[in-house]
Amino acid sequence: MAEPMTLQIITPDEIAYTGEASFLVGKAIDGEFGILPNHAPMIVALDIAPLRLDAPDGQKHYLAVFGGFCEIEHNQVSIVTLDCQLPDSIDVDRAQRAKQRAEERLASKSPDIDVERAEHALARALLRLHVAKYV
């Protein structure tokens, strides 16, 4: 079996995650991608989407990644993102309220609504709710 990759996820406030992975699945702005050990060097622009991390012991972990970039080089994966949340750190009630607010704004069709901002808020809330299921 190949030696696992080292993964580090960095936000403006902290190193959100450091560990090893035998496989990663994420979503780039142009589609899904997977990374196995000894992957060719690559830089990927990330979408607002879950990141699945398969640990060397076989456990699967899910993280909420809010865009950014992923760099793969020499069995090291570095992700720089605005925010990264683990399932147990997500406030489900708050995410539900954010989802409801965003849906109400989008449904109102008011000219005062910033549609792009409301769509991004909805995407972030849906991501949190999706990843929170993996606690």
C-alpha atoms as one frame of an Amber mdcrd trajectory, in Angstrom:
protein
   0.000   0.000   0.000   1.232   3.508  -0.852   2.340   5.796   1.916  -0.542
   8.140   2.888  -0.619  11.803   1.957  -0.275  14.603   4.463  -3.219  17.015
   4.454  -3.270  20.502   5.920  -6.264  22.861   5.711  -5.506  26.499   6.422
  -8.005  29.318   7.006  -7.220  32.987   7.716  -7.737  32.294  11.429  -6.181
  28.885  12.027  -4.876  25.588  10.790  -8.277  23.902  10.672  -7.053  20.368
  10.023  -3.795  18.430   9.857  -3.580  14.707   9.291  -2.981  11.855   6.882
  -5.210  10.634   4.085  -5.218   7.669   1.759  -7.786   9.304  -0.551  -9.474
  12.701  -0.937 -12.598  13.627  -2.886 -13.534  17.255  -3.372 -15.288  19.593
  -5.753 -13.464  22.048  -7.948 -15.237  24.915  -9.644 -15.359  22.766 -12.779
 -16.301  19.397 -11.249 -15.319  16.700  -8.777 -11.784  15.448  -8.335 -10.078
  12.661  -6.417  -6.541  12.460  -5.096  -4.599   9.306  -4.296  -1.059   9.114
  -2.863   1.708   9.993  -5.339  -0.635  12.194  -7.391   0.984  14.472  -9.958
   1.497  18.081  -8.847  -1.654  20.119  -9.354  -3.468  23.243  -8.177  -7.272
  23.212  -8.030  -9.732  26.075  -7.465 -12.269  24.770  -4.940 -16.020  25.250
  -4.888 -18.210  25.542  -1.793 -18.629  21.813  -1.182 -17.890  18.896   1.133
 -14.432  17.349   1.207 -14.274  13.614   1.881 -11.130  12.370   3.519 -10.406
   8.647   3.739  -7.999   8.082   6.625  -5.315   5.377   6.429  -7.327   3.306
   8.958 -10.303   3.216   6.539 -12.516   5.764   8.308 -14.217   8.384   6.152
 -14.396  11.975   7.381 -16.333  14.874   5.872 -15.454  18.540   6.160 -17.229
  21.653   4.931 -14.862  23.647   2.708 -15.938  27.110   1.604 -13.987  27.592
  -1.630 -10.292  28.350  -1.920  -7.412  26.436  -3.468  -5.932  22.959  -3.154
  -2.279  22.299  -3.992  -0.905  18.779  -4.398   2.843  18.243  -4.451   5.162
  15.489  -3.179   2.394  13.613  -1.306   1.414  16.782   0.529  -2.008  18.345
   0.047  -2.489  21.926   1.193  -5.896  23.565   1.145  -6.253  27.300   1.683
  -9.878  28.302   2.254 -11.912  31.087   3.813 -13.465  28.609   6.228 -13.447
  24.889   7.024 -15.820  23.239   9.468 -15.845  19.756  10.916 -19.267  18.120
  11.360 -19.236  18.377  15.161 -18.543  22.126  15.056 -21.591  22.971  12.925
 -24.571  24.600  14.634 -27.439  22.841  12.816 -30.162  25.167  14.153 -28.231
  28.223  12.989 -27.649  26.643   9.559 -31.391  25.855   9.273 -32.257  29.476
  10.083 -29.700  30.751   7.537 -31.153  28.417   4.901 -34.672  29.644   5.612
 -33.620  33.332   5.476 -31.801  32.833   2.161 -34.748  30.959   0.633 -37.155
  33.704   1.760 -34.945  36.399   0.243 -34.692  34.533  -3.051 -38.452  33.892
  -3.141 -39.345  37.530  -2.444 -38.192  38.734  -5.910 -37.692  42.172  -4.368
 -35.397  44.480  -6.362 -33.629  45.332  -3.082 -32.326  41.771  -2.677 -28.732
  40.992  -3.616 -29.501  37.707  -5.386 -25.888  36.566  -5.675 -25.303  37.123
  -1.960 -28.495  35.240  -1.062 -27.500  32.343  -3.349 -24.084  32.128  -1.670
 -25.690  32.207   1.775 -28.008  29.382   0.736 -25.075  27.332  -0.637 -23.127
  27.765   2.627 -26.145  26.795   4.748 -26.862  23.720   2.612 -23.199  22.666
   2.831 -23.243  22.944   6.624 -26.453  20.910   6.854 -25.047  18.247   4.523
 -21.753  17.858   6.410 -23.449  17.982   9.847 -25.109  14.629   9.030 -21.706
  12.927   9.380 -21.265  13.570  13.124
